[in-house]
Structure formats: C-alpha cells, structure tokens
mmCIF file of C-alpha atoms and ligand atoms in Angstrom:
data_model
loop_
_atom_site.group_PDB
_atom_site.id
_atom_site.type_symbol
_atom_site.label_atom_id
_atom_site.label_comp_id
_atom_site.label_asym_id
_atom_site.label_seq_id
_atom_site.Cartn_x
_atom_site.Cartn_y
_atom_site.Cartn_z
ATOM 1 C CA UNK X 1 -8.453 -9.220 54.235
ATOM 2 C CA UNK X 2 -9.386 -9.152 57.604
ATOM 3 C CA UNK X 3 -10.607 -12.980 57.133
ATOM 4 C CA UNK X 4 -6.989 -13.974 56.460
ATOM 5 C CA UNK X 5 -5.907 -12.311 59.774
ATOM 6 C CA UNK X 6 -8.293 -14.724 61.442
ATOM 7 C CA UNK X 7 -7.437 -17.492 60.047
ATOM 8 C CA UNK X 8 -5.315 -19.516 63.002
ATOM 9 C CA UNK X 9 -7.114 -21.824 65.025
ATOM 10 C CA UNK X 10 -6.002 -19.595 67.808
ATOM 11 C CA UNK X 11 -8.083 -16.552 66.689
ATOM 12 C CA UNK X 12 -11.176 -18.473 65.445
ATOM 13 C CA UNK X 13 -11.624 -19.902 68.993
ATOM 14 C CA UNK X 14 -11.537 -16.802 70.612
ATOM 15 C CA UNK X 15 -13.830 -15.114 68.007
ATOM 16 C CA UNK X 16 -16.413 -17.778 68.740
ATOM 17 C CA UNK X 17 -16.004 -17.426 72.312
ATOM 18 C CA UNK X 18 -16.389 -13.722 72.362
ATOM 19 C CA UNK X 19 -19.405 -13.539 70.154
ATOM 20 C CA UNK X 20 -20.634 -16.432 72.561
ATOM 21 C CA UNK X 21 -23.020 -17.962 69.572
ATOM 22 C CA UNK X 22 -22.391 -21.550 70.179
ATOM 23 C CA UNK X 23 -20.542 -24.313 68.170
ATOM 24 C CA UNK X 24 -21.343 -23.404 64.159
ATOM 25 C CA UNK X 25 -19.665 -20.104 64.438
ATOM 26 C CA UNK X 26 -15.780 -21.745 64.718
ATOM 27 C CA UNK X 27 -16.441 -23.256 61.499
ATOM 28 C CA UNK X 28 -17.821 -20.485 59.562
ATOM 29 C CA UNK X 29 -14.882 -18.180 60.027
ATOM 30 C CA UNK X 30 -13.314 -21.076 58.382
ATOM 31 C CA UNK X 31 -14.803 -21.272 55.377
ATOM 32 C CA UNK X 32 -13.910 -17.656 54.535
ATOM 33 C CA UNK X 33 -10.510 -18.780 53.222
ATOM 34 C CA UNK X 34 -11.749 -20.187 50.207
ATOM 35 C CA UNK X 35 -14.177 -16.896 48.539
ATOM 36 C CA UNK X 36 -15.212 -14.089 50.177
ATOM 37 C CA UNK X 37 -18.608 -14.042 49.418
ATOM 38 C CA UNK X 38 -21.120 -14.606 52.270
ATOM 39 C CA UNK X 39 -23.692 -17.283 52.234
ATOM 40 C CA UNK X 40 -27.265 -15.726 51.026
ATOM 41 C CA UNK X 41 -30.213 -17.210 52.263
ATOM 42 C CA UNK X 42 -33.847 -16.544 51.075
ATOM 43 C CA UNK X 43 -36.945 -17.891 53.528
ATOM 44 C CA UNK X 44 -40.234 -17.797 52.153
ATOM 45 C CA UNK X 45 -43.494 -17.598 55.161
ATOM 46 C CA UNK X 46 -47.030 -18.723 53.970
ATOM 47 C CA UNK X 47 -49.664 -16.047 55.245
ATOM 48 C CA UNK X 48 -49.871 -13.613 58.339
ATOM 49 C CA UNK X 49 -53.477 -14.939 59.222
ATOM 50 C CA UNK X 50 -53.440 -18.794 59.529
ATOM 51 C CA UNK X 51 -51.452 -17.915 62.655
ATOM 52 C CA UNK X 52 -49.723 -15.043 64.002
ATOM 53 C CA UNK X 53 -46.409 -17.619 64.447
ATOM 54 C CA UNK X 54 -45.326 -16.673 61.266
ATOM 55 C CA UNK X 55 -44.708 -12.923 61.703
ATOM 56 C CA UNK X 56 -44.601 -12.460 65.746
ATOM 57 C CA UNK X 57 -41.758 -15.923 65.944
ATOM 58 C CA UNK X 58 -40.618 -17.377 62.907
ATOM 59 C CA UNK X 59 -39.365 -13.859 61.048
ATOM 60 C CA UNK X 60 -37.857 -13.142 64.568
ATOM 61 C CA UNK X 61 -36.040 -16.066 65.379
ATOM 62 C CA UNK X 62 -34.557 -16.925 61.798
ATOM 63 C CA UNK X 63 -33.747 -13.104 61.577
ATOM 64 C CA UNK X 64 -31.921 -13.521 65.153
ATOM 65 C CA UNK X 65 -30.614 -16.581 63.796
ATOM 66 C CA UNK X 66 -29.213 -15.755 60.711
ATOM 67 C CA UNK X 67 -27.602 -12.114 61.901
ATOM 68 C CA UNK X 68 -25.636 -13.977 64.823
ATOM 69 C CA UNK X 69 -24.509 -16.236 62.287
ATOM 70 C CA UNK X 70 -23.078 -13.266 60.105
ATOM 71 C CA UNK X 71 -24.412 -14.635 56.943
ATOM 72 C CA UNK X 72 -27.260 -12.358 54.405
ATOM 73 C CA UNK X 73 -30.721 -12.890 54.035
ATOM 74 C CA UNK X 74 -34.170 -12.211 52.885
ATOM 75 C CA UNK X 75 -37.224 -13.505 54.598
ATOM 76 C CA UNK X 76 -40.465 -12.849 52.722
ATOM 77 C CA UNK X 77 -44.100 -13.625 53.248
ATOM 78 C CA UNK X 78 -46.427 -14.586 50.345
ATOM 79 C CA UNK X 79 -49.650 -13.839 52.131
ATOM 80 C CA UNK X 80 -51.194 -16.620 51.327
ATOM 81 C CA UNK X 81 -50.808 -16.049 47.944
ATOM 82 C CA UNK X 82 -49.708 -18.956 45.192
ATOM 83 C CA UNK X 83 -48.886 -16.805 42.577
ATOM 84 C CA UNK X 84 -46.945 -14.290 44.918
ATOM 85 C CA UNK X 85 -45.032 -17.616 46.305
ATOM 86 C CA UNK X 86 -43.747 -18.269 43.153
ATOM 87 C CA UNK X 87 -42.778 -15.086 41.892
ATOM 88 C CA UNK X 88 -40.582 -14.566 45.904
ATOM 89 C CA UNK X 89 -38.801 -17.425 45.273
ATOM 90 C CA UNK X 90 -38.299 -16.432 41.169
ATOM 91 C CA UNK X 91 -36.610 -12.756 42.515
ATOM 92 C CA UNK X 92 -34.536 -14.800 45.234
ATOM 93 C CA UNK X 93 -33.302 -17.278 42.855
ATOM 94 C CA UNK X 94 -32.404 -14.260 40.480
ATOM 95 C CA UNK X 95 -31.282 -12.194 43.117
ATOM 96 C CA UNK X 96 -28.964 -15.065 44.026
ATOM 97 C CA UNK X 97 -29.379 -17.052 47.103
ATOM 98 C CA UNK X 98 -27.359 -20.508 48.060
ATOM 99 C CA UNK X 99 -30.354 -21.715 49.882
ATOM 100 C CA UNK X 100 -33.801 -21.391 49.700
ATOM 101 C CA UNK X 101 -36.169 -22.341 53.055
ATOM 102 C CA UNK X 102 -39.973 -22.728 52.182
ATOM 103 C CA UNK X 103 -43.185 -23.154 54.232
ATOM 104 C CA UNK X 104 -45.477 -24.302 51.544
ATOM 105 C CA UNK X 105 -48.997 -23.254 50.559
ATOM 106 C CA UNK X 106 -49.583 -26.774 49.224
ATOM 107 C CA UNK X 107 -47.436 -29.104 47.939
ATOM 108 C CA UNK X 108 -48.117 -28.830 44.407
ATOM 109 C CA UNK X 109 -46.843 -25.307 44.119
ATOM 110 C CA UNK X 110 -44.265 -25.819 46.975
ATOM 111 C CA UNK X 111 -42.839 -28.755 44.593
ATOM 112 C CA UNK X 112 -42.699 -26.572 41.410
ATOM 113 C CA UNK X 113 -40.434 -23.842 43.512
ATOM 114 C CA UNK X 114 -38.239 -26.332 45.264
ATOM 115 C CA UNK X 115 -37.690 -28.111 41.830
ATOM 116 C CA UNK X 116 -36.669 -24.830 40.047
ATOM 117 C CA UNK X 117 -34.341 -23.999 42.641
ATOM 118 C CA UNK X 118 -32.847 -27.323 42.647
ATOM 119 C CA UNK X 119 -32.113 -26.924 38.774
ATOM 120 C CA UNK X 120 -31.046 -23.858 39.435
ATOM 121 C CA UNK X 121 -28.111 -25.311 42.057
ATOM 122 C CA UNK X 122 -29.933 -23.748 45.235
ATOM 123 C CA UNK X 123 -29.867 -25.811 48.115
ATOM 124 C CA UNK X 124 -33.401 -26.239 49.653
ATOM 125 C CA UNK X 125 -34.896 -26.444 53.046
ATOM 126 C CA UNK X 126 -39.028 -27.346 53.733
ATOM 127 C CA UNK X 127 -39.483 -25.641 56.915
ATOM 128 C CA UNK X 128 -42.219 -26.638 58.906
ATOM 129 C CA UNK X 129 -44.471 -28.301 56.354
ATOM 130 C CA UNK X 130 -42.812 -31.204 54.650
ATOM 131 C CA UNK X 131 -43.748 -30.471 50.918
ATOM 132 C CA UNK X 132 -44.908 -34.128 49.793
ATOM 133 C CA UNK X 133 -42.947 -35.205 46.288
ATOM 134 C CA UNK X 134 -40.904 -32.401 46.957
ATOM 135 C CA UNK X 135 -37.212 -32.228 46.390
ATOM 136 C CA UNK X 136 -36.248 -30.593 49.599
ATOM 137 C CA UNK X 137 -32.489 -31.692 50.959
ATOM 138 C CA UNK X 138 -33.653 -31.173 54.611
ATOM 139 C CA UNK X 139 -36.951 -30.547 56.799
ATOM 140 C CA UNK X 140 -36.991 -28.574 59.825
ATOM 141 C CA UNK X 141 -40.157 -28.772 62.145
ATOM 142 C CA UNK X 142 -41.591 -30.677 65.464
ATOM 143 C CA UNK X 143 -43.116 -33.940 65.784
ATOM 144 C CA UNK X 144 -46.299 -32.883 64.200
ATOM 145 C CA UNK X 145 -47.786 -36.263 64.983
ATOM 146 C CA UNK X 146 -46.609 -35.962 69.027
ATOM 147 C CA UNK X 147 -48.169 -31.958 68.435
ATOM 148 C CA UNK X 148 -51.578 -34.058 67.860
ATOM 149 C CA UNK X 149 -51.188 -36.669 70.722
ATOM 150 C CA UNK X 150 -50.969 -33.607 72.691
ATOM 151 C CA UNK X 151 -54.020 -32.001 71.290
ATOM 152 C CA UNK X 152 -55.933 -35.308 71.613
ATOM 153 C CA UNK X 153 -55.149 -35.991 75.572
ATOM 154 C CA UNK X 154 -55.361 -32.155 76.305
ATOM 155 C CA UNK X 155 -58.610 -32.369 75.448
ATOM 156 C CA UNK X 156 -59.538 -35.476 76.945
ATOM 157 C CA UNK X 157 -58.051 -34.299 80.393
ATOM 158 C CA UNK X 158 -59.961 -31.133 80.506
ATOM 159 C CA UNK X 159 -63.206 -33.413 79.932
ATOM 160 C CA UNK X 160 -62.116 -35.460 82.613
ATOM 161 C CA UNK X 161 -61.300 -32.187 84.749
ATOM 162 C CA UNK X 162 -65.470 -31.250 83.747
ATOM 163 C CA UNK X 163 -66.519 -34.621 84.733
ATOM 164 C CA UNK X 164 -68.161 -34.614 81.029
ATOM 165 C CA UNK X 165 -70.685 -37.475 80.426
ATOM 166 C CA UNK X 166 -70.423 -38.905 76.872
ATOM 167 C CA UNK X 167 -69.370 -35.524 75.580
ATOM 168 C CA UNK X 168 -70.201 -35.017 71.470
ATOM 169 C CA UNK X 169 -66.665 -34.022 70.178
ATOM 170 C CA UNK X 170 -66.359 -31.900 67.156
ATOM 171 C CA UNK X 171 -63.424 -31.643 64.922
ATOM 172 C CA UNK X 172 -62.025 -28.830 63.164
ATOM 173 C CA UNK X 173 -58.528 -29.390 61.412
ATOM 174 C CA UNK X 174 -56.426 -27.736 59.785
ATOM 175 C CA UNK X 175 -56.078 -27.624 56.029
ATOM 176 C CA UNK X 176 -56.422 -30.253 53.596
ATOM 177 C CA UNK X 177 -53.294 -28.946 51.712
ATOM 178 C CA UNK X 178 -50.814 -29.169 54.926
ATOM 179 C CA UNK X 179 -49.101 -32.160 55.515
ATOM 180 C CA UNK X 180 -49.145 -30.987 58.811
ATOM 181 C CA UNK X 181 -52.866 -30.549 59.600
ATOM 182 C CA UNK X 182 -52.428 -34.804 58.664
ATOM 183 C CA UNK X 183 -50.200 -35.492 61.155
ATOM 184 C CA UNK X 184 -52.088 -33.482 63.769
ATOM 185 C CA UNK X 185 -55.046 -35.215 62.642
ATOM 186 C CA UNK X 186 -53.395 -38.757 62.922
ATOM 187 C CA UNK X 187 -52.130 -37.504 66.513
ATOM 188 C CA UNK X 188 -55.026 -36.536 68.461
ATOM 189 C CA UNK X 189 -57.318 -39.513 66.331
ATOM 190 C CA UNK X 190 -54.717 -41.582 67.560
ATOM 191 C CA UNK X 191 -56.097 -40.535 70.968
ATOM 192 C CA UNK X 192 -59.808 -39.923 70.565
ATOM 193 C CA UNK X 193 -60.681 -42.817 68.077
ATOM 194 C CA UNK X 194 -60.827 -45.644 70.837
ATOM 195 C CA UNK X 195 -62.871 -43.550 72.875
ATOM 196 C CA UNK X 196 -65.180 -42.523 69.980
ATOM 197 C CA UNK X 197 -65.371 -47.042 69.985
ATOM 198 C CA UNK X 198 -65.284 -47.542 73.616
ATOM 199 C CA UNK X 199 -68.889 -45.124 73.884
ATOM 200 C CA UNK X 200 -66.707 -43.209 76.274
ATOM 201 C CA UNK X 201 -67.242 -40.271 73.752
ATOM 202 C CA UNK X 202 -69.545 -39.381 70.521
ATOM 203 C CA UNK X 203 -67.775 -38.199 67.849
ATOM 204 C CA UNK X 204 -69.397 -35.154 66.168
ATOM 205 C CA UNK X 205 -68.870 -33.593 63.681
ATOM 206 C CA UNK X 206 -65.382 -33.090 61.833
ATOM 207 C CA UNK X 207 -64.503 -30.926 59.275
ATOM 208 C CA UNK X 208 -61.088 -29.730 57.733
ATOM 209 C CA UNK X 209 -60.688 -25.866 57.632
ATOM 210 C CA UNK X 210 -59.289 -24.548 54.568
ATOM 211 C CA UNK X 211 -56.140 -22.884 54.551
ATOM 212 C CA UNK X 212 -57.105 -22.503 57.581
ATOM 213 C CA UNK X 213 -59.129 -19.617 57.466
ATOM 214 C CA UNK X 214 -59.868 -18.590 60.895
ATOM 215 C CA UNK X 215 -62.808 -16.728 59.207
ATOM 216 C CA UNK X 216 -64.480 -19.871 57.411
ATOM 217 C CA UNK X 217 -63.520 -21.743 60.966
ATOM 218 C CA UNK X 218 -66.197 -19.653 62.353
ATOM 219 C CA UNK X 219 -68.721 -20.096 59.594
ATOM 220 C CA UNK X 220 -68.206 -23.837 59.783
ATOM 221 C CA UNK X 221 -68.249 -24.212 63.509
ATOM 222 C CA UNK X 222 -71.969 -22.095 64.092
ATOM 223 C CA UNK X 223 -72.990 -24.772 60.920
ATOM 224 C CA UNK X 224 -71.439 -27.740 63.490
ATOM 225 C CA UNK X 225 -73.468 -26.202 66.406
ATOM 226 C CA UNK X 226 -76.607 -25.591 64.357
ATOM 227 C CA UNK X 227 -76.715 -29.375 63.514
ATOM 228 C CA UNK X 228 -75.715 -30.509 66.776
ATOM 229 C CA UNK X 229 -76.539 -28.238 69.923
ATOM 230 C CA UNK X 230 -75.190 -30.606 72.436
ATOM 231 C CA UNK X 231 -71.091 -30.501 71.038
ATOM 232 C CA UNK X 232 -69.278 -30.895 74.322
ATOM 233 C CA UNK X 233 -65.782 -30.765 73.574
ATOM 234 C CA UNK X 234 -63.881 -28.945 70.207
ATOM 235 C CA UNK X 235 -60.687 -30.797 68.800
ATOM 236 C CA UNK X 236 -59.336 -27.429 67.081
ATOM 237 C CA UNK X 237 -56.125 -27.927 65.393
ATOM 238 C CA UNK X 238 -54.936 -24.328 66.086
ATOM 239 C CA UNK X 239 -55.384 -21.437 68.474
ATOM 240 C CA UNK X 240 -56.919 -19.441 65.396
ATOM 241 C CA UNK X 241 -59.393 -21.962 64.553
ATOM 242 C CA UNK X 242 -60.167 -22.397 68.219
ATOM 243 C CA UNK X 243 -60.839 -19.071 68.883
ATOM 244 C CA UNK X 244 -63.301 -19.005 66.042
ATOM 245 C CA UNK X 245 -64.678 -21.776 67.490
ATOM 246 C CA UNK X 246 -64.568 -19.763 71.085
ATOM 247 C CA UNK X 247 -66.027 -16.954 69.502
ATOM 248 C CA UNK X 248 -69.309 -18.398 67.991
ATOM 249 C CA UNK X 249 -69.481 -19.955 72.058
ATOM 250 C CA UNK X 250 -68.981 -16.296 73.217
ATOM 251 C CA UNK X 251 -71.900 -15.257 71.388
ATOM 252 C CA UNK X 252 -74.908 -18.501 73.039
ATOM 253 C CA UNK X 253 -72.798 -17.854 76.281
ATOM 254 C CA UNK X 254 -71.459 -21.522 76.114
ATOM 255 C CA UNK X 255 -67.512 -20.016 76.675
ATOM 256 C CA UNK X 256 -65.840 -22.063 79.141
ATOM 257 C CA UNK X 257 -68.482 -24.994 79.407
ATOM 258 C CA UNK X 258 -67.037 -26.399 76.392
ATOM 259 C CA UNK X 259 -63.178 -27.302 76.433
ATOM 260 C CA UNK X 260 -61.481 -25.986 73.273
ATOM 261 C CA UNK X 261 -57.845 -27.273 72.317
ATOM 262 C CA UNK X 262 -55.387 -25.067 70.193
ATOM 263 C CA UNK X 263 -51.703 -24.925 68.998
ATOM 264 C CA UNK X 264 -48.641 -22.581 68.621
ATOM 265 C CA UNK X 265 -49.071 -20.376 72.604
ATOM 266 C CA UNK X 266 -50.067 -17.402 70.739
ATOM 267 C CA UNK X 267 -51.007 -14.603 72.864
ATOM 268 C CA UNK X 268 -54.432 -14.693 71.830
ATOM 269 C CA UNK X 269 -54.551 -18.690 72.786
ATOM 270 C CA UNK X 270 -53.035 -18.047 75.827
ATOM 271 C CA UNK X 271 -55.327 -15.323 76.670
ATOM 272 C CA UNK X 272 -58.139 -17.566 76.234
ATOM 273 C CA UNK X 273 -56.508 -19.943 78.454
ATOM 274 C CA UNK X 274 -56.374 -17.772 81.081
ATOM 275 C CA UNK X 275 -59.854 -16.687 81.279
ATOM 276 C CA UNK X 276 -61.113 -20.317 80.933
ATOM 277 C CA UNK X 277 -62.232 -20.375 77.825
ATOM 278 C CA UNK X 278 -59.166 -22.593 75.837
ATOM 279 C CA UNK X 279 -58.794 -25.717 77.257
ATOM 280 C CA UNK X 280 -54.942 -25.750 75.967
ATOM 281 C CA UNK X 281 -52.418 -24.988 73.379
ATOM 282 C CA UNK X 282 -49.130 -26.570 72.071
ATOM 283 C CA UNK X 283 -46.246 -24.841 72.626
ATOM 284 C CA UNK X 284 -43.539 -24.936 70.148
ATOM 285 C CA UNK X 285 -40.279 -23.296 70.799
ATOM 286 C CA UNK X 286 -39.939 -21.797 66.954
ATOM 287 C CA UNK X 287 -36.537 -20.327 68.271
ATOM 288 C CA UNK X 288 -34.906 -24.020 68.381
ATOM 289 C CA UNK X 289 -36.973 -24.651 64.766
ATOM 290 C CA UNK X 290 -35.430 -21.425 63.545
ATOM 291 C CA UNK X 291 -31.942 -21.998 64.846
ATOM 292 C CA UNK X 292 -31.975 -25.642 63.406
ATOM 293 C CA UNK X 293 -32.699 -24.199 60.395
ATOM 294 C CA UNK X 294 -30.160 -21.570 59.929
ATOM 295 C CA UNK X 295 -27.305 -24.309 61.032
ATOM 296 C CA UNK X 296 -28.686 -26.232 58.277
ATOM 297 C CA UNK X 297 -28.387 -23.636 55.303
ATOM 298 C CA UNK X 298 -24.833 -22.557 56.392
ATOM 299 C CA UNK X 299 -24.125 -26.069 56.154
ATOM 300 C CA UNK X 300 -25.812 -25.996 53.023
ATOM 301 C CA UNK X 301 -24.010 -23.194 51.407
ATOM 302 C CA UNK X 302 -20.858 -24.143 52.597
ATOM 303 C CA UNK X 303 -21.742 -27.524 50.316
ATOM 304 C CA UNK X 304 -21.324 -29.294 53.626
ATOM 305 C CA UNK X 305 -23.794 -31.797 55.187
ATOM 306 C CA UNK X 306 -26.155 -30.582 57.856
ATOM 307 C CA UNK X 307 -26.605 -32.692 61.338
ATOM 308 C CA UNK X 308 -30.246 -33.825 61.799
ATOM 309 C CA UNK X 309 -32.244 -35.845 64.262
ATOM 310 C CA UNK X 310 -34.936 -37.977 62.847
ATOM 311 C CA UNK X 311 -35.287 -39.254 59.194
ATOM 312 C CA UNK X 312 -39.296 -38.635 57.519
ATOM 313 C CA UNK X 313 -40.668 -39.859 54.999
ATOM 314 C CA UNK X 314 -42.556 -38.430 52.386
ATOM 315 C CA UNK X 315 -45.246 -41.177 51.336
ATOM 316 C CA UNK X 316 -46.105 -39.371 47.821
ATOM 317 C CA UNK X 317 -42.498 -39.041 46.823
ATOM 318 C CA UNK X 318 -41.305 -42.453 48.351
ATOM 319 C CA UNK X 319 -37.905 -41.102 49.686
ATOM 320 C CA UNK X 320 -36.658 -40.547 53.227
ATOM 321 C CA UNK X 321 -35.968 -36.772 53.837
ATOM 322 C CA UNK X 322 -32.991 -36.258 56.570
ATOM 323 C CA UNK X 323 -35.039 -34.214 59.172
ATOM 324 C CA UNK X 324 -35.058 -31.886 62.346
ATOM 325 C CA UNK X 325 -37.620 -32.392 64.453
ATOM 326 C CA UNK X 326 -38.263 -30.344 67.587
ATOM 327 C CA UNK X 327 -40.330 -31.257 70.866
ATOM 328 C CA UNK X 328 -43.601 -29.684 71.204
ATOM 329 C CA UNK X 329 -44.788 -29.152 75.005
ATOM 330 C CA UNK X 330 -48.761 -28.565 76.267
ATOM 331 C CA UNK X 331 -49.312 -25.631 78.019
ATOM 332 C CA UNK X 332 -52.582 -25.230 80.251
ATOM 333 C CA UNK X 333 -53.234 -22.490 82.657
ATOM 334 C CA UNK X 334 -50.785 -23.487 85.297
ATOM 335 C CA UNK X 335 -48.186 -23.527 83.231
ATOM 336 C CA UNK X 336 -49.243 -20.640 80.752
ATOM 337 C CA UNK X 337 -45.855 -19.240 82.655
ATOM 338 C CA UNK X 338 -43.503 -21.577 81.087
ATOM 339 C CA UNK X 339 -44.146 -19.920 77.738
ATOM 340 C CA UNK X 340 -43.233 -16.252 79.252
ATOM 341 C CA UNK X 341 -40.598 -17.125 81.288
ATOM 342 C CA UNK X 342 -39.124 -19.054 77.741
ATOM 343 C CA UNK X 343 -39.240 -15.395 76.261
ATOM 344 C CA UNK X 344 -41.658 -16.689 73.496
ATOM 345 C CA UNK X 345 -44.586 -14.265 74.762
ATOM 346 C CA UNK X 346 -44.044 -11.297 76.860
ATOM 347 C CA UNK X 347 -45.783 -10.124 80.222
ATOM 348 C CA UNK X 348 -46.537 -7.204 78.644
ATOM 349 C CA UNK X 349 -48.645 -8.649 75.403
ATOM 350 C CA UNK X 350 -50.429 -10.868 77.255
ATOM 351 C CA UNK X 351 -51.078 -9.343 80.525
ATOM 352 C CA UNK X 352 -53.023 -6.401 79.023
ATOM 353 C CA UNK X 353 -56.893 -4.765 80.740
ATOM 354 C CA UNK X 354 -58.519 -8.050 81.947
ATOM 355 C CA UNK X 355 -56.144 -10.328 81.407
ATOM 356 C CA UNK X 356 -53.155 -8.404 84.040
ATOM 357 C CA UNK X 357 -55.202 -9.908 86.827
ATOM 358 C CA UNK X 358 -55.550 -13.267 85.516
ATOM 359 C CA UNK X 359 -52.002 -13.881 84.883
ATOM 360 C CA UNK X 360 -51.084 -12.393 88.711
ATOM 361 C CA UNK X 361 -53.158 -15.923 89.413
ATOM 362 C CA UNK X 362 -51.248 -17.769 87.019
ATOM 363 C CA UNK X 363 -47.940 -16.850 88.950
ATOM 364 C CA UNK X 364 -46.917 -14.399 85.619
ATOM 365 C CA UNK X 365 -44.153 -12.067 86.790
HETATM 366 C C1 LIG K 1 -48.074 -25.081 61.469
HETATM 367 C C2 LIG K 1 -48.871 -24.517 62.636
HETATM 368 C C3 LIG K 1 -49.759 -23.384 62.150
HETATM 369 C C4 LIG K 1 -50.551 -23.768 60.911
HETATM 370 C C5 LIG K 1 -51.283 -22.574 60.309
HETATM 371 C C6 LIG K 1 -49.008 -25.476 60.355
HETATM 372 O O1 LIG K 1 -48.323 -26.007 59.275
HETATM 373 O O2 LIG K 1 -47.310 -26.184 61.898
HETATM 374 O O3 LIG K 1 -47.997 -24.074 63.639
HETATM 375 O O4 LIG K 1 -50.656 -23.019 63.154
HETATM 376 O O5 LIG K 1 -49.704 -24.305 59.927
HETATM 377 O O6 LIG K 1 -50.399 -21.609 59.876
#
C-alpha cells in the first residue's frame, strides 16, 4: 500500500534524497510495484579467529549495508567449521533467501553450497575468497595480488629503513585452501623473488599456515627460528600470523629488530605497529567490500545485473567471473592515523594503557 503511494518519479527522488543512501536506493523503491516481498539475503563468514575482520568489520558493514538498503537478512558465521557451513547455508536456502554471499572454507565445500543454491534458483555471491570451480555469479574482494605487492615492498622498505645486510627472510602464508593466501603469495614473491636471485636477500624458510591458525603460526615460526637463528625479516601474510610470529620474538627479546609484515589494520596489528614491533599492515576498507556487495545482491534479487569493475578468472573452473575488486592501501606508523580517521578502528580500541601514548606520537586524535 504505502509502496503504491510512492510510486511517481517525483516521490522516489525525494525518498532517496532524504534517506541520503546514495544512487541504488531510487531504484529499489521501484521494484516494489511488481510483489511486495522484500529481497532476503543470507551471508555466510568463515571463522572468528583467522582474523578478527570477520566479526569486528565485515558483520558491521554488510549489516549497515543491507539495513540502509531496507532489504532482510541473515549473516552467520560457521566458525571454521565445514560441516556447520553447509548446514547455514541448508537453513538459509530453506528459510528462503534470493541470494546467498559466501566466504569459503575451501573451495571444495564452498563449491558444493554455491552449486545447491544455484539449483535451488538462489543467486550467489563469493565474497572475498573466489571459490575456484565454483558457480558464483559475482565476486566481491580487493586486488589480493596488489594486497601482496604491498606486503612484499613493505617489508623490503622497513629492511632498507634497518639498513639490513643480506637479511634471511622467512615466509609464513596463509592457507593452502584460500585462493587468497595464492594471490598474496604471488604478490609479495612477485617482489622478493629477484632479490632472493640478486643475493640482495636469503630466502628462509617458507611455510603455508593452515587455515590459518594463528596458534600453529606460532608453533611453526619457533620451528623456523630453531632451524635458522639468524631470520631477519618475516613475510607474514596476516596481522594474526604476524603477531604469532611477534610473539615467539617477544619471548628471545628479538621484537622490533626483526621487521614483521601483516594484513587487514586490525587493532592488534596496528598496536604492534605502534610500538615498533609490526613493520606494516594492509589496510582494506571492508566498508566499500561490504557495500559493493549488498548493491550486488539487490541487483541480484531484483533478477537485474550487478555493475562490477574488473573481470577474474578462476583457473580450475576455466570461466571469467564478473568481479569487484577494491584498493588495498599500506599503513605504517605514520600513517596508522589514516585507518582511525577512516572510522575503521577507533581511538578508543586502540589507544588503550601503553599504547594512548604511542598514538599521541602518531598524531591519533
Ligand atoms: C582474507 C584476509 C584474512 C584471511 C584470514 C583472507 O581470505 O582476505 O583478509 O586475513 O583470509 O581470515
């Protein structure tokens, strides 16, 4: 009822202008003539513990995201569990969603859910982590490779900035099963494997993480150390594995001799940047991932087509997935700021005891 009364041009302009949420919202007040029934969209998050992202940004922003839009939703978290994953996105599909957004576990099991859902007539979106032979219609996420280039010259600057002589650099990536921990990988490689040829450094030793267990990232890293006491330089592929990393340097009082890299600005990351210990994080702005994404399953539900940005390909599947992809940004101490002042982290999170002082010097107000 009151959707007819909107229905003139006139009306729908001024509704988007007074709810002030940008350029999709004219269009969805449109749709209404047709049925009544909102758009449902289900979201399904991989773990709390491979990063705090998941939980502190992502279930924010798509929450933010999908309430300005007006449209229902259900974001769940399988903890890390396979089993869980696929039961989630069994109650969704039940439960009736038009779209379904995943973060896979692995692809394997990622495939199996986006296939069901796709027989099922649910529109899917891989968010983050492209699901490789998936059947996803869209993917939503940064230049993972450009995340790695970062990660790669971040670290090479800070052993610059240490005048480091032939530093031994050890690796620790992310998981085997995330497309994304390849991509990283091929990033900062991309960076550090002419200088492993030049002599200009000594590549150490390298290990994958997996599911990126912060936990086993500490195990593996004492085990790096152990068989090579000189490692100069740590290539971690997130701010959890580097701080497992910073933590076994914490306890041989090596913290802040040693240039750790890191990913995602959490305040834990940051927090180690600040007292010298992380070398540098990435910083991507999950609020433009998450908006991206809920512009995309509107579009989705409303059986429209989506706008996108970049085209990926999946090399198991041999298909070109229409993509979003976002701009990561490094972030070392000096501009630890940016990331506050972008409303990702707050002053009061990461300006807590010891750290309130340290981010006075980093110009945090
Ligand atoms: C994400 C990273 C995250 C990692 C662990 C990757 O797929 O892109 O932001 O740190 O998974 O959760």
């Amino acid at each position: 009822m009151r959707k007819g009364l909107l229905l003139t041009t006139a009306s729908v302009a001024l509704v988007s202008s007074l709810t002030a949420c940008g350029g999709s919202s004219s269009s969805d007040t449109d749709s209404g003539s047709g049925s009544d029934a909102k758009p449902k969209i289900g979201v399904i998050l991989p773990d709390s513990k491979s990063s705090a992202r998941w939980e502190t940004a992502d279930r924010k922003y798509l929450s933010e995201a999908f309430k300005t839009a007006g449209v229902e939703y259900d974001i769940q978290n399988a903890q890390g569990d396979k089993q869980e994953f696929q039961t989630i996105a069994d109650q969704m599909i039940t439960s009736g969603v038009n779209v379904l957004v995943i973060v896979n576990l692995d692809s394997g099991t990622g495939k199996a859910v986006l296939d069901k859902a796709k027989a099922q007539g649910v529109a899917t979106i891989d968010y983050d982590r492209l699901t490789l032979g998936g059947s996803a219609q869209y993917y939503v996420s940064f230049d993972n490779t450009a995340v790695g280039k970062l990660q790669g010259e971040g670290l090479s600057k800070c052993l610059t900035d240490m005048k480091a002589k032939k530093p031994i650099v050890a690796t620790l990536n992310g998981s085997p099963t995330d497309n994304n921990a390849t991509l990283f990988a091929e990033g900062y490689n991309g960076v550090l494997d002419p200088k492993y040829k030049s002599g200009e450094y000594v590549k150490g030793p390298d290990q994958s993480v997996p599911d990126w267990d912060n936990a086993q990232a500490g195990t593996i890293f004492e085990q790096m150390l152990t068989s090579e006491r000189q490692i100069g330089g740590v290539l971690a592929a997130n701010d959890g594995l580097g701080n497992a990393a910073i933590a076994v340097l914490r306890k041989q009082n090596r913290n802040g001799e040693v240039p750790v890299t890191g990913q995602d600005a959490t305040v834990q990351g940051l927090q180690n940047i600040l007292a010298g210990d992380q070398c540098m994080t990435v910083y991507k702005a999950v609020k433009k991932e998450a908006d991206a994404t809920a512009k995309l399953a509107i579009s989705l539900a409303k059986g429209e087509k989506g706008e996108t940005n970049a085209t990926v390909e999946d090399p198991e599947g041999k298909r070109k997935v229409p993509s979003v992809l976002e701009t990561p940004v490094a972030i070392y101490k000096d501009n630890v700021k940016d990331v506050v002042d972008d409303g990702f982290v707050t002053k009061a999170e990461l300006c807590t005891g010891k750290y309130a002082a340290l981010c006075t010097e980093a110009g945090i107000k």
